[in-house]
Coordinates of C-alpha atoms and ligand atoms in Angstrom, one line a residue:
M1488 CA 59.6 -33.0 -30.7
P1489 CA 60.6 -29.7 -29.7
V1490 CA 60.7 -29.0 -25.8
P1491 CA 59.0 -25.9 -24.8
W1492 CA 61.9 -24.9 -22.3
E1493 CA 60.6 -21.4 -22.0
A1494 CA 57.4 -22.9 -20.1
L1495 CA 59.7 -24.7 -17.6
L1496 CA 60.4 -21.2 -15.4
P1497 CA 56.8 -20.2 -15.1
F1498 CA 56.1 -23.8 -14.5
G1499 CA 58.3 -23.9 -11.6
L1500 CA 57.6 -20.7 -10.1
V1501 CA 53.6 -21.8 -10.0
T1502 CA 55.2 -25.1 -8.3
V1503 CA 57.3 -23.5 -5.9
M1504 CA 54.5 -20.8 -5.0
F1505 CA 51.7 -23.4 -4.6
G1506 CA 54.3 -25.5 -2.2
A1507 CA 54.9 -22.4 -0.3
A1508 CA 51.3 -21.6 0.3
G1509 CA 50.5 -24.9 1.3
T1510 CA 53.4 -25.2 3.9
L1511 CA 52.7 -22.0 5.3
F1512 CA 49.1 -22.8 5.8
N1513 CA 50.1 -26.0 7.0
V1514 CA 52.6 -24.7 9.9
S1515 CA 50.0 -21.9 10.5
T1516 CA 47.0 -24.2 11.1
R1517 CA 49.5 -26.4 13.4
A1518 CA 50.8 -23.6 15.3
Q1519 CA 47.2 -22.6 16.3
N1520 CA 46.2 -26.3 17.2
L1521 CA 49.2 -26.9 19.5
G1522 CA 51.1 -28.8 16.8
K1523 CA 48.0 -30.8 15.8
P1524 CA 46.1 -31.1 12.6
G1525 CA 43.2 -28.6 12.5
R1526 CA 39.8 -29.9 13.1
Y1527 CA 37.0 -29.8 10.3
G1528 CA 33.2 -30.3 10.8
V1529 CA 33.3 -29.9 14.3
D1530 CA 29.7 -30.9 15.6
K1531 CA 28.3 -29.6 19.0
W1532 CA 29.1 -32.4 21.1
E1533 CA 32.8 -32.2 19.9
D1534 CA 32.7 -28.4 20.3
M1535 CA 31.3 -28.9 23.6
M1536 CA 34.3 -31.0 24.8
M1537 CA 36.3 -28.7 23.2
R1538 CA 35.5 -26.0 25.4
R1539 CA 35.8 -28.6 28.4
D1540 CA 39.1 -29.2 27.4
E1541 CA 39.6 -25.4 27.4
R1542 CA 38.5 -25.1 30.8
L1543 CA 40.7 -28.0 31.7
T1544 CA 44.0 -27.1 30.1
G1545 CA 43.7 -23.5 28.7
H1546 CA 43.6 -24.4 25.4
R1547 CA 40.9 -25.8 22.9
R1548 CA 43.1 -28.7 21.6
G1549 CA 44.7 -29.4 25.3
Q1550 CA 44.5 -32.6 26.6
T1551 CA 45.3 -33.8 30.2
S1552 CA 45.2 -37.2 31.9
D1553 CA 45.2 -35.4 35.8
P1554 CA 41.9 -36.4 37.3
T1555 CA 42.1 -33.5 39.7
P1556 CA 40.5 -30.4 37.7
P1557 CA 42.2 -27.0 38.1
P1558 CA 40.9 -24.4 40.7
G1559 CA 37.7 -22.7 39.4
Y1560 CA 37.1 -25.3 37.2
E1561 CA 33.4 -26.1 38.8
I1562 CA 32.4 -22.4 38.4
S1563 CA 34.1 -21.9 34.9
S1564 CA 30.9 -23.6 33.1
V1565 CA 28.3 -21.7 31.1
W1566 CA 24.9 -23.1 31.3
E1567 CA 23.2 -22.3 28.1
T1568 CA 19.5 -22.0 29.2
E1569 CA 18.7 -19.0 26.4
R1570 CA 20.4 -17.8 23.4
V1571 CA 22.9 -15.0 24.1
A1572 CA 22.7 -12.2 21.3
Ligands
LIG2672 C1 51.7 -30.8 7.4 O1 53.1 -31.1 8.2 C2 53.1 -32.3 8.8 C3 54.2 -32.3 9.7 O2 55.2 -31.6 9.2 C4 52.9 -33.2 7.8 O3 52.9 -34.8 8.3 C5 51.5 -33.5 7.0 O4 51.4 -34.3 6.4 C6 51.6 -32.0 6.5 N1 50.3 -31.7 5.8 C7 49.9 -31.5 4.6 C8 48.6 -31.2 4.3 O5 51.2 -31.4 4.0

C-alpha cells in the first residue's frame, strides 16, 4: 500500500498550529487568572464571592487567609437595590 508522504507536511502543520493555538490560549487564560485555570458557568453566588475576593485581595481570583480585611473594605461594597443601566 502506497504511503501518501506528501500529505504528512500539511498534517504536521495543522497539528503544530492547533497545538500552538491551544497552548497560547491556555497561557493567556492562566495569566488572567493568577495562574489558575479559567472559570466557566459562574453563577450569581460565585460571581458575588469573586467580587468579595476582589475587594479583599485586589484580584477576582485572589485568596487570602488573613482575618483582618484591608482598610476601606467595609465601604467598598455596592448594594444592588436597583438595576443600574
Ligand atoms: C494548561 O497548562 C497547565 C499547566 O501548564 C496544564 O496543567 C493544563 O493541563 C493545560 N491545559 C490544557 C487544556 O492543556
